[in-house]
Short mmCIF file of N, CA and C in Angstrom, two decimals:
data_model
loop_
_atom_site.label_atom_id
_atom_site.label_comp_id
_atom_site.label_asym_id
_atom_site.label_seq_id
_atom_site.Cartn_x
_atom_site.Cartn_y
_atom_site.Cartn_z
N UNK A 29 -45.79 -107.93 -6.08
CA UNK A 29 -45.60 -108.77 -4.91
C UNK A 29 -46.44 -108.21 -3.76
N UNK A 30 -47.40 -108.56 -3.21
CA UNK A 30 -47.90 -108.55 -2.07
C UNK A 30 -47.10 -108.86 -0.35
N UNK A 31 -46.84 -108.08 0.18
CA UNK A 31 -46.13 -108.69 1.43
C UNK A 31 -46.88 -108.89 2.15
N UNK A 32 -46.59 -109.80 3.05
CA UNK A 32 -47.06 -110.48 4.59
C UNK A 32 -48.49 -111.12 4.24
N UNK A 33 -49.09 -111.35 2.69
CA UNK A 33 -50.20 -112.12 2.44
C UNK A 33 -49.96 -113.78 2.88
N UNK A 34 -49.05 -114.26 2.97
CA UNK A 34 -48.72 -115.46 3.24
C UNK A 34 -47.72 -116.16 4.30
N UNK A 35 -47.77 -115.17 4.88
CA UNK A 35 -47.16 -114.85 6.30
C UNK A 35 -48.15 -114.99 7.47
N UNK A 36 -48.05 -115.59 8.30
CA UNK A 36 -49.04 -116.19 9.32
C UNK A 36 -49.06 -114.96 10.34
N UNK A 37 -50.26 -114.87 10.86
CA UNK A 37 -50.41 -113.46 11.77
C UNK A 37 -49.35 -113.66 12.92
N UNK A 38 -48.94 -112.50 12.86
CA UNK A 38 -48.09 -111.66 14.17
C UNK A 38 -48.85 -111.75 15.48
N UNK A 39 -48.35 -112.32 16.79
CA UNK A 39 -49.47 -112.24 17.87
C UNK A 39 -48.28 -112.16 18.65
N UNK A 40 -48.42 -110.97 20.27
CA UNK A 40 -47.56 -111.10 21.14
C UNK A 40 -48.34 -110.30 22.44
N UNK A 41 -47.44 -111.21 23.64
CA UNK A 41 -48.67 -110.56 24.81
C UNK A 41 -47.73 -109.09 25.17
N UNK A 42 -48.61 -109.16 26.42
CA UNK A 42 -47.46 -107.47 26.96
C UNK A 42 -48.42 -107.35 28.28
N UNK A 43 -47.53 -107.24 29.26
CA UNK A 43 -48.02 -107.07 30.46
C UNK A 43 -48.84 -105.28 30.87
N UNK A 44 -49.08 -104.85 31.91
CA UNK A 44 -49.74 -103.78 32.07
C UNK A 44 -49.16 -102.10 32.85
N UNK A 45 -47.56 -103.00 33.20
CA UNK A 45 -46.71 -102.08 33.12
C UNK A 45 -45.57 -101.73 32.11
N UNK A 46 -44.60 -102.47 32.52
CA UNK A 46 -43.37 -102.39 31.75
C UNK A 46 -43.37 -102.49 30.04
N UNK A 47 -44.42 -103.18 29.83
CA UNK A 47 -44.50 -103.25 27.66
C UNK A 47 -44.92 -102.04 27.70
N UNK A 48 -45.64 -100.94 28.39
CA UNK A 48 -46.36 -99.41 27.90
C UNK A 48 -45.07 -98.44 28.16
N UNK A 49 -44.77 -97.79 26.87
CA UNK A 49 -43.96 -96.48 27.17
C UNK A 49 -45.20 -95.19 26.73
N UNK A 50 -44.49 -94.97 27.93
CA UNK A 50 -45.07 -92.98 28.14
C UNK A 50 -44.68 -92.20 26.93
N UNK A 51 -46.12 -91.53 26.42
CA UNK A 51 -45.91 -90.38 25.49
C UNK A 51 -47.22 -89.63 25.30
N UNK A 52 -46.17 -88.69 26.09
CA UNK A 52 -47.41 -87.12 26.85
C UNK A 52 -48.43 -87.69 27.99
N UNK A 53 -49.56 -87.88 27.63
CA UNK A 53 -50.85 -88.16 28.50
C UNK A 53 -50.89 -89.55 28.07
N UNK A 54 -50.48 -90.01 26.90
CA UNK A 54 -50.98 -91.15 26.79
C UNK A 54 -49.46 -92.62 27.15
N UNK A 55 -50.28 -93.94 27.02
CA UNK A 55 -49.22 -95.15 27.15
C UNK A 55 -48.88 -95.52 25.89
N UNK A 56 -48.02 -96.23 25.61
CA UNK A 56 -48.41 -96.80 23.88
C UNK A 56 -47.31 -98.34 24.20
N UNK A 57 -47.44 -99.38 23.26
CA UNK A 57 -46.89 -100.15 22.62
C UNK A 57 -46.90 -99.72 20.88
N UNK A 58 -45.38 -100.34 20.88
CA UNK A 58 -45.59 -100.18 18.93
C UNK A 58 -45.15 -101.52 18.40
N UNK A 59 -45.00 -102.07 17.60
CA UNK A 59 -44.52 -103.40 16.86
C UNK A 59 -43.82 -102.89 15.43
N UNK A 60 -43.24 -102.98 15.14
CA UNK A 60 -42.43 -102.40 14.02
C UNK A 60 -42.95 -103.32 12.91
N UNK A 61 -43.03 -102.87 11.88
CA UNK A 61 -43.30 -103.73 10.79
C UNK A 61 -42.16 -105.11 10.29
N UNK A 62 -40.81 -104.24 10.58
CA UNK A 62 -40.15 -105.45 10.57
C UNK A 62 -40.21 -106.83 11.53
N UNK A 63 -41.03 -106.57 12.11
CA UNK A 63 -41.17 -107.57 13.44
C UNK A 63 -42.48 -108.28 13.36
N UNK A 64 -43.37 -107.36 12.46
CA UNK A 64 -44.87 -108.53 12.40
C UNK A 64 -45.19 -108.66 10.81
N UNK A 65 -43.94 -108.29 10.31
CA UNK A 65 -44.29 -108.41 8.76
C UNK A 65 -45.35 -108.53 7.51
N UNK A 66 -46.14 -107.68 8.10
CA UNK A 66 -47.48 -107.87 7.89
C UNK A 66 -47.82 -106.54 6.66
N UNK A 67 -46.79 -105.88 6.53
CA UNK A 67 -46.90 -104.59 5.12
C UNK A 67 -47.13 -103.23 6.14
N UNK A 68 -47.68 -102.49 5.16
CA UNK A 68 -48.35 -100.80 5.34
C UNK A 68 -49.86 -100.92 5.87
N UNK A 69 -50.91 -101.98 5.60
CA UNK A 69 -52.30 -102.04 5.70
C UNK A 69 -53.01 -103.47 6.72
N UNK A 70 -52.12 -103.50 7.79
CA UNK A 70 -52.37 -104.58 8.81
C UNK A 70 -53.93 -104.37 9.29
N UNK A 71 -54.17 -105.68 9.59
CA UNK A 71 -55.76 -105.81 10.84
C UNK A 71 -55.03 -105.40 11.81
N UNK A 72 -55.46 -104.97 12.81
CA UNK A 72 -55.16 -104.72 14.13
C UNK A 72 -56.08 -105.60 15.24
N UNK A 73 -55.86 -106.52 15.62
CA UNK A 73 -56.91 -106.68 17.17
C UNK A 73 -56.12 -106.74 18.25
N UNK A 74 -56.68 -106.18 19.39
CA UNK A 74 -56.44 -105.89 20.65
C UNK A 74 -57.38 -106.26 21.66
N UNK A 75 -56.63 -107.77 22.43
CA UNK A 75 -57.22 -108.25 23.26
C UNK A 75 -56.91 -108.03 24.60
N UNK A 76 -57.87 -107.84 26.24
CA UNK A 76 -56.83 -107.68 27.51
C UNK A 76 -57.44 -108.91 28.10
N UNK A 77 -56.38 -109.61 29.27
CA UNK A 77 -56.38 -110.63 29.72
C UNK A 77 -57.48 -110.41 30.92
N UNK A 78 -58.43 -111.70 30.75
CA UNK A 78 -59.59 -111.48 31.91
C UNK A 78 -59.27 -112.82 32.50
N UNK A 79 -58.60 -113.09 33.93
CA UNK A 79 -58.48 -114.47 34.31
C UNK A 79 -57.74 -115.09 33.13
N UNK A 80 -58.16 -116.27 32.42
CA UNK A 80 -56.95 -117.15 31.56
C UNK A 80 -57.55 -117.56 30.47
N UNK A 81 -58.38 -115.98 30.04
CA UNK A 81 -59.19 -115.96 28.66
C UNK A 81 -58.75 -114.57 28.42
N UNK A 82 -59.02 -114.33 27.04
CA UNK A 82 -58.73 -112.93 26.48
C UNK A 82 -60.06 -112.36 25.46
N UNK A 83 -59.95 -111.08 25.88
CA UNK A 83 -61.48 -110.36 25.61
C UNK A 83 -60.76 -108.90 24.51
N UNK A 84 -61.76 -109.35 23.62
CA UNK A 84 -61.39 -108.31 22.66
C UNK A 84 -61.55 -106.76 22.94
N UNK A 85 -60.75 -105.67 23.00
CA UNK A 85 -60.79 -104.42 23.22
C UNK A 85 -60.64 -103.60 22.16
N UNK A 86 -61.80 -102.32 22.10
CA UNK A 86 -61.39 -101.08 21.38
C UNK A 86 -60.11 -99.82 21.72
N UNK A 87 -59.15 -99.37 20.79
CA UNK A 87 -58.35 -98.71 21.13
C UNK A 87 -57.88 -98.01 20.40
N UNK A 88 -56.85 -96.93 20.37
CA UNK A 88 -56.69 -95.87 19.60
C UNK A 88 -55.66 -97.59 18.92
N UNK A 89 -55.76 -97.32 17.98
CA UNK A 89 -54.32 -98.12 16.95
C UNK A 89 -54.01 -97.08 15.85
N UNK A 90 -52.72 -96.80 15.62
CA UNK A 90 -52.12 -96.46 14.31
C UNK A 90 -51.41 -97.10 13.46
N UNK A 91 -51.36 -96.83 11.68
CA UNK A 91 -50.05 -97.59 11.70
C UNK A 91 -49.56 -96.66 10.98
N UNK A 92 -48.09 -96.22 11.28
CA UNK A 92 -47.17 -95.38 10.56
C UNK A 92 -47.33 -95.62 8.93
N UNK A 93 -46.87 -94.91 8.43
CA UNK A 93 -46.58 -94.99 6.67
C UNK A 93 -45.83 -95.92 6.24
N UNK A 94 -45.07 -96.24 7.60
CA UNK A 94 -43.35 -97.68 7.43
C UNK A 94 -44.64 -98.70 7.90
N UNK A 95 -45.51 -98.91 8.44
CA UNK A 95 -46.22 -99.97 8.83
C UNK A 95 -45.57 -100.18 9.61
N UNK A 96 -45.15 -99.59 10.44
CA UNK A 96 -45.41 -99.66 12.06
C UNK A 96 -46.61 -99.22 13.06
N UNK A 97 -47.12 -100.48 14.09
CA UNK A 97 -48.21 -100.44 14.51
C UNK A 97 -48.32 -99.83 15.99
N UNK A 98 -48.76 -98.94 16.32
CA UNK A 98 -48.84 -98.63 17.62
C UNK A 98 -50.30 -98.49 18.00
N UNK A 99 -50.20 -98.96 19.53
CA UNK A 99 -51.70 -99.21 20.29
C UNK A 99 -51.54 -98.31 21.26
N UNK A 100 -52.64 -97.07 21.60
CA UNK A 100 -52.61 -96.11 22.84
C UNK A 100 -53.30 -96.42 23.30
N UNK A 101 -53.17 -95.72 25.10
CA UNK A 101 -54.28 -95.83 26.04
C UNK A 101 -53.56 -94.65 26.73
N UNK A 102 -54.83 -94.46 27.51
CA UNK A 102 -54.62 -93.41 28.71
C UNK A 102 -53.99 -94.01 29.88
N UNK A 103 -53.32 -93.57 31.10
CA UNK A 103 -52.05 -94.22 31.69
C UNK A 103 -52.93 -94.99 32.74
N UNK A 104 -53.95 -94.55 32.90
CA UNK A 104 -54.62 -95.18 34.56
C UNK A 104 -55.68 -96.60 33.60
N UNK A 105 -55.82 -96.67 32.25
CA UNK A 105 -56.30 -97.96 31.42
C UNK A 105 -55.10 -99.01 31.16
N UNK A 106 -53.96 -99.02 31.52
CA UNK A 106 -52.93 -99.75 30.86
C UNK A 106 -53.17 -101.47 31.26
N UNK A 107 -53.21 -102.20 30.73
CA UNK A 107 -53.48 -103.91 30.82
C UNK A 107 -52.92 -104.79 29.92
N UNK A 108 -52.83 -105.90 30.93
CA UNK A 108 -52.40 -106.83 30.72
C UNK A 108 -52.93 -107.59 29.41
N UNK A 109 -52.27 -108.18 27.84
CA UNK A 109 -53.02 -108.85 27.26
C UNK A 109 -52.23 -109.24 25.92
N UNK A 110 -53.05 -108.64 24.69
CA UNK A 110 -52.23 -109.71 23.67
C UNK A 110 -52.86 -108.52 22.25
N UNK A 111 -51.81 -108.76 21.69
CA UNK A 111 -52.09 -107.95 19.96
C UNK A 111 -51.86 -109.37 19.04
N UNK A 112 -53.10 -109.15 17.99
CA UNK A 112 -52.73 -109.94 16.36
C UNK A 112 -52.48 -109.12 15.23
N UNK A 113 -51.92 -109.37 14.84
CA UNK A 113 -51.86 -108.46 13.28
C UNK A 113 -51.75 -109.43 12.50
N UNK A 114 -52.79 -108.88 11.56
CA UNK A 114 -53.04 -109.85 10.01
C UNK A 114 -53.11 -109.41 9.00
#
């Protein structure tokens, strides 16, 4: 059985304060695998909001061994925008 092959991508925004929790130097969002159901071996894209278009960004992404996905930044980069997972 393949999971999350037929499962439509995971997409959710997150503003540029309150979605980032602090850890050490860096910000992070995470998405749990149970929440974007997408397995152990997700795409990651990471877009930030420019005006009322969205522009694709490079970023640290991980995904845990549970396929949980987390996106870092440094605290003074934190923005407004949107994750897909596929």
């Amino acid at each position: 059985e393949i999971i999350g092959e037929d499962i439509p991508n995971y997409s959710t925004t997150f503003n540029s304060t309150s979605d980032w929790t602090a850890n050490g130097s860096f910000y992070e969002i995470t998405v749990n695998q149970a929440i974007h159901l997408k397995g152990v071996d997700p795409v990651i894209q990471v877009f930030e909001t420019i005006g009322s278009d969205y522009e694709k960004v490079e970023l640290v992404a991980i995904v845990a061994t549970n396929g949980n996905v987390t996106i870092q930044t440094v605290s003074n980069l934190r923005f407004n925008g949107k994750i897909v997972i596929s």
